[in-house]
mmCIF file of N, CA and C in Angstrom:
data_model
loop_
_atom_site.group_PDB
_atom_site.id
_atom_site.type_symbol
_atom_site.label_atom_id
_atom_site.label_comp_id
_atom_site.label_asym_id
_atom_site.label_seq_id
_atom_site.Cartn_x
_atom_site.Cartn_y
_atom_site.Cartn_z
ATOM 1 N N MET A 4 2.043 25.678 -0.038
ATOM 2 C CA MET A 4 2.687 24.792 0.918
ATOM 3 C C MET A 4 2.579 23.361 0.410
ATOM 4 N N THR A 5 3.680 22.645 0.453
ATOM 5 C CA THR A 5 3.727 21.272 -0.013
ATOM 6 C C THR A 5 3.124 20.340 1.029
ATOM 7 N N GLN A 6 2.453 19.293 0.573
ATOM 8 C CA GLN A 6 1.872 18.291 1.460
ATOM 9 C C GLN A 6 2.973 17.643 2.285
ATOM 10 N N ALA A 7 2.726 17.437 3.571
ATOM 11 C CA ALA A 7 3.718 16.846 4.469
ATOM 12 C C ALA A 7 3.944 15.376 4.122
ATOM 13 N N LEU A 8 5.203 14.997 4.128
ATOM 14 C CA LEU A 8 5.602 13.621 3.899
ATOM 15 C C LEU A 8 5.624 12.912 5.251
ATOM 16 N N GLU A 9 4.862 11.840 5.393
ATOM 17 C CA GLU A 9 4.855 11.070 6.635
ATOM 18 C C GLU A 9 6.092 10.182 6.678
ATOM 19 N N LEU A 10 6.753 10.166 7.832
ATOM 20 C CA LEU A 10 7.969 9.379 7.984
ATOM 21 C C LEU A 10 7.787 8.271 9.012
ATOM 22 N N PHE A 11 8.390 7.130 8.724
ATOM 23 C CA PHE A 11 8.350 5.974 9.612
ATOM 24 C C PHE A 11 9.729 5.325 9.618
ATOM 25 N N ILE A 12 10.042 4.614 10.698
ATOM 26 C CA ILE A 12 11.243 3.779 10.764
ATOM 27 C C ILE A 12 10.807 2.348 10.459
ATOM 28 N N ALA A 13 11.573 1.665 9.638
ATOM 29 C CA ALA A 13 11.188 0.343 9.132
ATOM 30 C C ALA A 13 10.769 -0.634 10.230
ATOM 31 N N SER A 14 11.522 -0.736 11.310
ATOM 32 C CA SER A 14 11.221 -1.728 12.346
ATOM 33 C C SER A 14 9.940 -1.423 13.109
ATOM 34 N N ARG A 15 9.498 -0.168 13.078
ATOM 35 C CA ARG A 15 8.295 0.221 13.817
ATOM 36 C C ARG A 15 7.104 0.470 12.901
ATOM 37 N N PHE A 16 7.278 0.215 11.619
ATOM 38 C CA PHE A 16 6.202 0.499 10.674
ATOM 39 C C PHE A 16 5.289 -0.706 10.508
ATOM 40 N N SER A 17 3.999 -0.435 10.556
ATOM 41 C CA SER A 17 2.983 -1.450 10.288
ATOM 42 C C SER A 17 1.913 -0.801 9.416
ATOM 43 N N ALA A 18 1.707 -1.356 8.243
ATOM 44 C CA ALA A 18 0.730 -0.793 7.311
ATOM 45 C C ALA A 18 -0.674 -0.914 7.885
ATOM 46 N N ALA A 19 -1.441 0.163 7.786
ATOM 47 C CA ALA A 19 -2.799 0.184 8.323
ATOM 48 C C ALA A 19 -3.833 -0.322 7.318
ATOM 49 N N GLU A 20 -3.500 -0.271 6.041
ATOM 50 C CA GLU A 20 -4.466 -0.627 5.009
ATOM 51 C C GLU A 20 -4.452 -2.142 4.733
ATOM 52 N N ALA A 21 -5.526 -2.603 4.126
ATOM 53 C CA ALA A 21 -5.638 -4.016 3.761
ATOM 54 C C ALA A 21 -4.676 -4.356 2.622
ATOM 55 N N ASP A 22 -4.150 -5.563 2.646
ATOM 56 C CA ASP A 22 -3.200 -5.999 1.622
ATOM 57 C C ASP A 22 -3.776 -5.908 0.213
ATOM 58 N N ASP A 23 -5.077 -6.191 0.066
ATOM 59 C CA ASP A 23 -5.670 -6.170 -1.272
ATOM 60 C C ASP A 23 -5.906 -4.750 -1.794
ATOM 61 N N ARG A 24 -5.640 -3.736 -0.969
ATOM 62 C CA ARG A 24 -5.768 -2.335 -1.389
ATOM 63 C C ARG A 24 -4.395 -1.706 -1.625
ATOM 64 N N THR A 25 -3.340 -2.542 -1.532
ATOM 65 C CA THR A 25 -1.961 -2.075 -1.693
ATOM 66 C C THR A 25 -1.335 -2.739 -2.913
ATOM 67 N N LEU A 26 -0.618 -1.955 -3.679
ATOM 68 C CA LEU A 26 0.108 -2.467 -4.843
ATOM 69 C C LEU A 26 1.579 -2.126 -4.653
ATOM 70 N N THR A 27 2.440 -3.140 -4.738
ATOM 71 C CA THR A 27 3.878 -2.916 -4.664
ATOM 72 C C THR A 27 4.444 -3.051 -6.068
ATOM 73 N N LEU A 28 5.116 -1.993 -6.522
ATOM 74 C CA LEU A 28 5.703 -2.006 -7.864
ATOM 75 C C LEU A 28 7.220 -2.131 -7.764
ATOM 76 N N ALA A 29 7.784 -3.022 -8.553
ATOM 77 C CA ALA A 29 9.237 -3.095 -8.676
ATOM 78 C C ALA A 29 9.706 -1.796 -9.310
ATOM 79 N N ASN A 30 10.938 -1.409 -9.059
ATOM 80 C CA ASN A 30 11.380 -0.107 -9.561
ATOM 81 C C ASN A 30 11.638 -0.086 -11.064
ATOM 82 N N ASP A 31 11.516 -1.233 -11.720
ATOM 83 C CA ASP A 31 11.641 -1.249 -13.180
ATOM 84 C C ASP A 31 10.282 -1.433 -13.871
ATOM 85 N N ALA A 32 9.192 -1.406 -13.093
ATOM 86 C CA ALA A 32 7.845 -1.554 -13.656
ATOM 87 C C ALA A 32 7.330 -0.200 -14.152
ATOM 88 N N ASP A 33 6.552 -0.233 -15.210
ATOM 89 C CA ASP A 33 5.934 0.977 -15.741
ATOM 90 C C ASP A 33 4.577 1.168 -15.056
ATOM 91 N N PRO A 34 4.403 2.211 -14.250
ATOM 92 C CA PRO A 34 3.138 2.421 -13.548
ATOM 93 C C PRO A 34 1.953 2.602 -14.489
ATOM 94 N N ARG A 35 2.218 3.015 -15.727
ATOM 95 C CA ARG A 35 1.123 3.214 -16.687
ATOM 96 C C ARG A 35 0.486 1.897 -17.094
ATOM 97 N N GLU A 36 1.175 0.794 -16.844
ATOM 98 C CA GLU A 36 0.648 -0.527 -17.189
ATOM 99 C C GLU A 36 -0.034 -1.217 -16.010
ATOM 100 N N ALA A 37 -0.025 -0.598 -14.850
ATOM 101 C CA ALA A 37 -0.603 -1.206 -13.648
ATOM 102 C C ALA A 37 -2.104 -0.927 -13.561
ATOM 103 N N ASP A 38 -2.843 -1.889 -13.042
ATOM 104 C CA ASP A 38 -4.274 -1.708 -12.783
ATOM 105 C C ASP A 38 -4.406 -1.070 -11.401
ATOM 106 N N LEU A 39 -4.809 0.183 -11.360
ATOM 107 C CA LEU A 39 -4.891 0.922 -10.112
ATOM 108 C C LEU A 39 -6.292 0.934 -9.504
ATOM 109 N N SER A 40 -7.229 0.245 -10.129
ATOM 110 C CA SER A 40 -8.596 0.241 -9.605
ATOM 111 C C SER A 40 -8.629 -0.476 -8.250
ATOM 112 N N GLY A 41 -9.240 0.190 -7.265
ATOM 113 C CA GLY A 41 -9.349 -0.363 -5.922
ATOM 114 C C GLY A 41 -8.079 -0.263 -5.095
ATOM 115 N N ILE A 42 -7.078 0.435 -5.594
ATOM 116 C CA ILE A 42 -5.809 0.549 -4.884
ATOM 117 C C ILE A 42 -5.768 1.868 -4.111
ATOM 118 N N ASP A 43 -5.444 1.785 -2.818
ATOM 119 C CA ASP A 43 -5.329 2.967 -1.961
ATOM 120 C C ASP A 43 -3.879 3.371 -1.723
ATOM 121 N N VAL A 44 -2.973 2.388 -1.770
ATOM 122 C CA VAL A 44 -1.558 2.628 -1.470
ATOM 123 C C VAL A 44 -0.699 1.945 -2.526
ATOM 124 N N ILE A 45 0.276 2.680 -3.019
ATOM 125 C CA ILE A 45 1.262 2.091 -3.934
ATOM 126 C C ILE A 45 2.617 2.199 -3.265
ATOM 127 N N GLU A 46 3.262 1.060 -3.106
ATOM 128 C CA GLU A 46 4.608 1.029 -2.541
ATOM 129 C C GLU A 46 5.611 0.980 -3.681
ATOM 130 N N LEU A 47 6.549 1.937 -3.654
ATOM 131 C CA LEU A 47 7.600 2.001 -4.667
ATOM 132 C C LEU A 47 8.922 1.664 -3.994
ATOM 133 N N GLN A 48 9.684 0.809 -4.644
ATOM 134 C CA GLN A 48 10.883 0.248 -4.030
ATOM 135 C C GLN A 48 12.165 0.993 -4.394
ATOM 136 N N PHE A 49 12.975 1.190 -3.391
ATOM 137 C CA PHE A 49 14.342 1.690 -3.549
ATOM 138 C C PHE A 49 15.262 0.541 -3.142
ATOM 139 N N PRO A 50 15.680 -0.309 -4.098
ATOM 140 C CA PRO A 50 16.511 -1.462 -3.732
ATOM 141 C C PRO A 50 17.882 -1.045 -3.215
ATOM 142 N N LYS A 51 18.363 0.114 -3.653
ATOM 143 C CA LYS A 51 19.589 0.702 -3.122
ATOM 144 C C LYS A 51 19.488 2.211 -3.274
ATOM 145 N N PHE A 52 20.190 2.906 -2.415
ATOM 146 C CA PHE A 52 20.108 4.361 -2.347
ATOM 147 C C PHE A 52 20.363 5.029 -3.692
ATOM 148 N N SER A 53 21.289 4.513 -4.457
ATOM 149 C CA SER A 53 21.692 5.159 -5.709
ATOM 150 C C SER A 53 20.751 4.878 -6.886
ATOM 151 N N ASP A 54 19.721 4.096 -6.682
ATOM 152 C CA ASP A 54 18.768 3.768 -7.748
ATOM 153 C C ASP A 54 17.507 4.608 -7.551
ATOM 154 N N GLY A 55 17.329 5.640 -8.374
ATOM 155 C CA GLY A 55 16.234 6.585 -8.199
ATOM 156 C C GLY A 55 15.061 6.419 -9.141
ATOM 157 N N ARG A 56 14.907 5.249 -9.744
ATOM 158 C CA ARG A 56 13.802 5.078 -10.694
ATOM 159 C C ARG A 56 12.432 5.250 -10.051
ATOM 160 N N ALA A 57 12.319 5.008 -8.746
ATOM 161 C CA ALA A 57 11.033 5.174 -8.064
ATOM 162 C C ALA A 57 10.580 6.633 -8.044
ATOM 163 N N PHE A 58 11.514 7.581 -8.133
ATOM 164 C CA PHE A 58 11.129 8.994 -8.229
ATOM 165 C C PHE A 58 10.308 9.231 -9.490
ATOM 166 N N SER A 59 10.760 8.670 -10.599
ATOM 167 C CA SER A 59 10.033 8.814 -11.869
ATOM 168 C C SER A 59 8.681 8.122 -11.805
ATOM 169 N N GLN A 60 8.631 6.962 -11.158
ATOM 170 C CA GLN A 60 7.359 6.257 -11.011
ATOM 171 C C GLN A 60 6.365 7.110 -10.217
ATOM 172 N N ALA A 61 6.816 7.698 -9.113
ATOM 173 C CA ALA A 61 5.933 8.525 -8.282
ATOM 174 C C ALA A 61 5.413 9.723 -9.078
ATOM 175 N N PHE A 62 6.296 10.363 -9.827
ATOM 176 C CA PHE A 62 5.890 11.509 -10.634
ATOM 177 C C PHE A 62 4.835 11.103 -11.666
ATOM 178 N N LEU A 63 5.051 9.978 -12.329
ATOM 179 C CA LEU A 63 4.069 9.478 -13.302
ATOM 180 C C LEU A 63 2.725 9.209 -12.632
ATOM 181 N N LEU A 64 2.758 8.579 -11.474
ATOM 182 C CA LEU A 64 1.517 8.253 -10.772
ATOM 183 C C LEU A 64 0.741 9.508 -10.389
ATOM 184 N N ARG A 65 1.416 10.514 -9.872
ATOM 185 C CA ARG A 65 0.732 11.741 -9.434
ATOM 186 C C ARG A 65 0.307 12.620 -10.600
ATOM 187 N N ARG A 66 1.223 12.939 -11.488
ATOM 188 C CA ARG A 66 0.952 13.938 -12.520
ATOM 189 C C ARG A 66 0.233 13.377 -13.733
ATOM 190 N N ARG A 67 0.686 12.273 -14.247
ATOM 191 C CA ARG A 67 0.090 11.753 -15.491
ATOM 192 C C ARG A 67 -1.104 10.855 -15.248
ATOM 193 N N LEU A 68 -1.051 10.062 -14.187
ATOM 194 C CA LEU A 68 -2.142 9.126 -13.926
ATOM 195 C C LEU A 68 -3.139 9.650 -12.906
ATOM 196 N N GLY A 69 -2.833 10.742 -12.230
ATOM 197 C CA GLY A 69 -3.746 11.351 -11.275
ATOM 198 C C GLY A 69 -4.029 10.512 -10.051
ATOM 199 N N PHE A 70 -3.096 9.645 -9.657
ATOM 200 C CA PHE A 70 -3.316 8.799 -8.485
ATOM 201 C C PHE A 70 -3.351 9.671 -7.235
ATOM 202 N N ALA A 71 -4.440 9.578 -6.471
ATOM 203 C CA ALA A 71 -4.638 10.437 -5.307
ATOM 204 C C ALA A 71 -4.383 9.716 -3.986
ATOM 205 N N GLY A 72 -4.110 8.429 -4.019
ATOM 206 C CA GLY A 72 -3.863 7.671 -2.790
ATOM 207 C C GLY A 72 -2.463 7.884 -2.250
ATOM 208 N N GLN A 73 -2.087 7.052 -1.306
ATOM 209 C CA GLN A 73 -0.766 7.110 -0.699
ATOM 210 C C GLN A 73 0.274 6.508 -1.645
ATOM 211 N N ILE A 74 1.420 7.162 -1.751
ATOM 212 C CA ILE A 74 2.572 6.596 -2.448
ATOM 213 C C ILE A 74 3.666 6.484 -1.399
ATOM 214 N N ARG A 75 4.080 5.243 -1.136
ATOM 215 C CA ARG A 75 5.003 4.943 -0.041
ATOM 216 C C ARG A 75 6.355 4.485 -0.583
ATOM 217 N N ALA A 76 7.418 5.091 -0.074
ATOM 218 C CA ALA A 76 8.783 4.677 -0.409
ATOM 219 C C ALA A 76 9.225 3.600 0.579
ATOM 220 N N ILE A 77 9.730 2.482 0.038
ATOM 221 C CA ILE A 77 10.213 1.399 0.893
ATOM 222 C C ILE A 77 11.593 0.950 0.397
ATOM 223 N N GLY A 78 12.332 0.301 1.264
ATOM 224 C CA GLY A 78 13.641 -0.226 0.881
ATOM 225 C C GLY A 78 14.768 0.581 1.482
ATOM 226 N N ASP A 79 15.762 0.889 0.669
ATOM 227 C CA ASP A 79 16.959 1.608 1.108
ATOM 228 C C ASP A 79 16.678 3.108 1.093
ATOM 229 N N VAL A 80 15.796 3.547 1.981
ATOM 230 C CA VAL A 80 15.319 4.931 2.017
ATOM 231 C C VAL A 80 16.100 5.705 3.078
ATOM 232 N N LEU A 81 16.782 6.764 2.633
ATOM 233 C CA LEU A 81 17.593 7.601 3.505
ATOM 234 C C LEU A 81 16.990 8.998 3.618
ATOM 235 N N ILE A 82 17.324 9.695 4.697
ATOM 236 C CA ILE A 82 16.788 11.048 4.868
ATOM 237 C C ILE A 82 17.290 11.991 3.782
ATOM 238 N N ASP A 83 18.416 11.673 3.166
ATOM 239 C CA ASP A 83 18.946 12.505 2.075
ATOM 240 C C ASP A 83 17.967 12.600 0.900
ATOM 241 N N GLN A 84 17.076 11.652 0.772
ATOM 242 C CA GLN A 84 16.151 11.583 -0.360
ATOM 243 C C GLN A 84 14.797 12.236 -0.085
ATOM 244 N N LEU A 85 14.536 12.633 1.140
ATOM 245 C CA LEU A 85 13.182 13.013 1.535
ATOM 246 C C LEU A 85 12.613 14.213 0.782
ATOM 247 N N LEU A 86 13.385 15.261 0.607
ATOM 248 C CA LEU A 86 12.851 16.431 -0.100
ATOM 249 C C LEU A 86 12.454 16.081 -1.525
ATOM 250 N N GLN A 87 13.303 15.330 -2.213
ATOM 251 C CA GLN A 87 12.975 14.942 -3.582
ATOM 252 C C GLN A 87 11.769 14.002 -3.605
ATOM 253 N N MET A 88 11.647 13.134 -2.614
ATOM 254 C CA MET A 88 10.470 12.254 -2.535
ATOM 255 C C MET A 88 9.200 13.074 -2.407
ATOM 256 N N GLN A 89 9.224 14.032 -1.508
ATOM 257 C CA GLN A 89 8.047 14.875 -1.303
ATOM 258 C C GLN A 89 7.678 15.615 -2.580
ATOM 259 N N ARG A 90 8.662 16.141 -3.280
ATOM 260 C CA ARG A 90 8.415 16.919 -4.496
ATOM 261 C C ARG A 90 8.020 16.030 -5.679
ATOM 262 N N SER A 91 8.372 14.750 -5.632
ATOM 263 C CA SER A 91 8.044 13.819 -6.716
ATOM 264 C C SER A 91 6.667 13.198 -6.560
ATOM 265 N N GLY A 92 6.042 13.370 -5.397
ATOM 266 C CA GLY A 92 4.694 12.850 -5.209
ATOM 267 C C GLY A 92 4.536 11.807 -4.129
ATOM 268 N N PHE A 93 5.618 11.413 -3.465
ATOM 269 C CA PHE A 93 5.493 10.460 -2.359
ATOM 270 C C PHE A 93 4.736 11.112 -1.215
ATOM 271 N N SER A 94 3.969 10.321 -0.481
ATOM 272 C CA SER A 94 3.265 10.824 0.691
ATOM 273 C C SER A 94 3.762 10.161 1.968
ATOM 274 N N GLN A 95 4.483 9.031 1.834
ATOM 275 C CA GLN A 95 5.027 8.323 2.987
ATOM 276 C C GLN A 95 6.409 7.779 2.639
ATOM 277 N N ALA A 96 7.277 7.742 3.656
ATOM 278 C CA ALA A 96 8.603 7.157 3.486
ATOM 279 C C ALA A 96 8.908 6.284 4.684
ATOM 280 N N VAL A 97 9.247 5.025 4.422
ATOM 281 C CA VAL A 97 9.644 4.102 5.477
ATOM 282 C C VAL A 97 11.175 4.078 5.458
ATOM 283 N N LEU A 98 11.751 4.763 6.424
ATOM 284 C CA LEU A 98 13.191 4.950 6.466
ATOM 285 C C LEU A 98 13.939 3.682 6.865
ATOM 286 N N ARG A 99 15.115 3.552 6.302
ATOM 287 C CA ARG A 99 16.015 2.469 6.681
ATOM 288 C C ARG A 99 16.288 2.575 8.177
ATOM 289 N N GLU A 100 16.528 1.457 8.808
ATOM 290 C CA GLU A 100 16.641 1.358 10.262
ATOM 291 C C GLU A 100 17.667 2.318 10.881
ATOM 292 N N ASP A 101 18.761 2.576 10.204
ATOM 293 C CA ASP A 101 19.820 3.407 10.789
ATOM 294 C C ASP A 101 19.595 4.911 10.596
ATOM 295 N N GLN A 102 18.450 5.304 10.069
ATOM 296 C CA GLN A 102 18.164 6.714 9.821
ATOM 297 C C GLN A 102 17.502 7.354 11.043
ATOM 298 N N ASN A 103 17.749 8.649 11.230
ATOM 299 C CA ASN A 103 17.230 9.388 12.364
ATOM 300 C C ASN A 103 15.920 10.071 11.963
ATOM 301 N N LEU A 104 14.827 9.603 12.534
ATOM 302 C CA LEU A 104 13.497 10.117 12.201
ATOM 303 C C LEU A 104 13.377 11.617 12.499
ATOM 304 N N ALA A 105 13.853 12.051 13.656
ATOM 305 C CA ALA A 105 13.766 13.465 14.036
ATOM 306 C C ALA A 105 14.574 14.341 13.077
ATOM 307 N N HIS A 106 15.726 13.868 12.660
ATOM 308 C CA HIS A 106 16.544 14.628 11.719
ATOM 309 C C HIS A 106 15.815 14.753 10.373
ATOM 310 N N GLY A 107 15.173 13.691 9.930
ATOM 311 C CA GLY A 107 14.407 13.738 8.689
ATOM 312 C C GLY A 107 13.255 14.726 8.762
ATOM 313 N N GLN A 108 12.559 14.747 9.896
ATOM 314 C CA GLN A 108 11.447 15.681 10.071
ATOM 315 C C GLN A 108 11.949 17.129 10.096
ATOM 316 N N ALA A 109 13.097 17.355 10.734
ATOM 317 C CA ALA A 109 13.676 18.695 10.774
ATOM 318 C C ALA A 109 14.102 19.142 9.375
ATOM 319 N N LEU A 110 14.639 18.233 8.603
ATOM 320 C CA LEU A 110 15.046 18.551 7.236
ATOM 321 C C LEU A 110 13.842 18.984 6.398
ATOM 322 N N LEU A 111 12.746 18.261 6.514
ATOM 323 C CA LEU A 111 11.539 18.609 5.763
ATOM 324 C C LEU A 111 10.975 19.958 6.210
ATOM 325 N N ALA A 112 11.023 20.231 7.497
ATOM 326 C CA ALA A 112 10.500 21.495 8.024
ATOM 327 C C ALA A 112 11.354 22.681 7.591
ATOM 328 N N HIS A 113 12.616 22.429 7.305
ATOM 329 C CA HIS A 113 13.545 23.492 6.916
ATOM 330 C C HIS A 113 13.200 24.092 5.547
ATOM 331 N N TYR A 114 12.527 23.328 4.698
ATOM 332 C CA TYR A 114 12.157 23.780 3.352
ATOM 333 C C TYR A 114 10.634 23.709 3.190
ATOM 334 N N PRO A 115 9.894 24.701 3.681
ATOM 335 C CA PRO A 115 8.435 24.642 3.640
ATOM 336 C C PRO A 115 7.826 24.886 2.258
ATOM 337 N N ALA A 116 8.579 25.507 1.341
ATOM 338 C CA ALA A 116 8.050 25.807 0.007
ATOM 339 C C ALA A 116 9.207 25.945 -0.973
ATOM 340 N N PHE A 117 8.887 25.825 -2.254
ATOM 341 C CA PHE A 117 9.889 25.926 -3.312
ATOM 342 C C PHE A 117 9.403 26.909 -4.364
ATOM 343 N N TYR A 118 10.337 27.555 -5.016
ATOM 344 C CA TYR A 118 10.010 28.557 -6.019
ATOM 345 C C TYR A 118 9.288 27.938 -7.224
ATOM 346 N N GLN A 119 9.787 26.817 -7.712
ATOM 347 C CA GLN A 119 9.184 26.169 -8.878
ATOM 348 C C GLN A 119 8.126 25.138 -8.456
ATOM 349 N N GLY A 120 7.254 24.771 -9.376
ATOM 350 C CA GLY A 120 6.237 23.765 -9.111
ATOM 351 C C GLY A 120 6.850 22.375 -9.050
ATOM 352 N N ASP A 121 6.052 21.418 -8.576
ATOM 353 C CA ASP A 121 6.506 20.028 -8.514
ATOM 354 C C ASP A 121 5.333 19.094 -8.802
ATOM 355 N N ALA A 122 5.458 17.836 -8.471
ATOM 356 C CA ALA A 122 4.421 16.849 -8.786
ATOM 357 C C ALA A 122 3.116 17.109 -8.041
ATOM 358 N N VAL A 123 3.189 17.695 -6.858
ATOM 359 C CA VAL A 123 2.004 17.919 -6.040
ATOM 360 C C VAL A 123 1.491 19.350 -6.194
ATOM 361 N N GLN A 124 2.368 20.327 -6.025
ATOM 362 C CA GLN A 124 2.033 21.743 -6.199
ATOM 363 C C GLN A 124 2.556 22.160 -7.569
ATOM 364 N N THR A 125 1.728 22.046 -8.576
ATOM 365 C CA THR A 125 2.193 22.238 -9.954
ATOM 366 C C THR A 125 2.463 23.688 -10.322
ATOM 367 N N ALA A 126 1.769 24.629 -9.695
ATOM 368 C CA ALA A 126 1.969 26.049 -10.017
ATOM 369 C C ALA A 126 3.247 26.549 -9.354
ATOM 370 N N PRO A 127 4.009 27.378 -10.046
ATOM 371 C CA PRO A 127 5.190 27.955 -9.409
ATOM 372 C C PRO A 127 4.793 28.871 -8.253
ATOM 373 N N HIS A 128 5.701 29.064 -7.336
ATOM 374 C CA HIS A 128 5.454 29.852 -6.139
ATOM 375 C C HIS A 128 5.002 31.276 -6.454
ATOM 376 N N PHE A 129 5.506 31.841 -7.542
ATOM 377 C CA PHE A 129 5.189 33.222 -7.886
ATOM 378 C C PHE A 129 3.865 33.382 -8.622
ATOM 379 N N ALA A 130 3.199 32.283 -8.966
ATOM 380 C CA ALA A 130 1.931 32.352 -9.715
ATOM 381 C C ALA A 130 0.812 32.886 -8.824
ATOM 382 N N PRO A 131 -0.128 33.609 -9.414
ATOM 383 C CA PRO A 131 -1.296 34.071 -8.640
ATOM 384 C C PRO A 131 -2.064 32.883 -8.073
ATOM 385 N N ALA A 132 -2.877 33.139 -7.088
ATOM 386 C CA ALA A 132 -3.640 32.095 -6.400
ATOM 387 C C ALA A 132 -4.455 31.232 -7.357
ATOM 388 N N SER A 133 -4.915 31.789 -8.463
ATOM 389 C CA SER A 133 -5.735 31.030 -9.406
ATOM 390 C C SER A 133 -4.893 29.991 -10.167
ATOM 391 N N GLY A 134 -3.566 30.138 -10.085
ATOM 392 C CA GLY A 134 -2.700 29.198 -10.786
ATOM 393 C C GLY A 134 -2.358 29.643 -12.196
ATOM 394 N N ALA A 135 -2.999 30.705 -12.681
ATOM 395 C CA ALA A 135 -2.724 31.196 -14.028
ATOM 396 C C ALA A 135 -1.592 32.212 -13.998
ATOM 397 N N LEU A 136 -0.742 32.143 -14.971
ATOM 398 C CA LEU A 136 0.350 33.115 -15.078
ATOM 399 C C LEU A 136 -0.114 34.291 -15.917
ATOM 400 N N ALA A 137 0.267 35.480 -15.512
ATOM 401 C CA ALA A 137 -0.138 36.687 -16.259
ATOM 402 C C ALA A 137 0.746 36.886 -17.457
#
């Protein structure tokens, strides 16, 4: 089962963590060059819906860098992107104001698992519980 993606609407969202524990990366920044020490939350920007570079950043942070904190999507975030965000390693999405929160939650609930592995659940669905393939 994939980790649940927390959803928020931009106008009602208020970050709970301290500013000095949050890192906001521009979508053209290389996460491998960022100092992640003491960081609990990384905000990745979607300046427009059609710019998906933050997906690659999230994947790098989770899989290659082993970042275990929150990865938050901010900016032009639409419900159409939520499944891919969840599979790429995002843990939170702050939806654009005109998006329907309930519809986004229903969309995520509609796909509880995937056959292939992803950034969070690396083993494919058909793999034994140990994660090793026979």
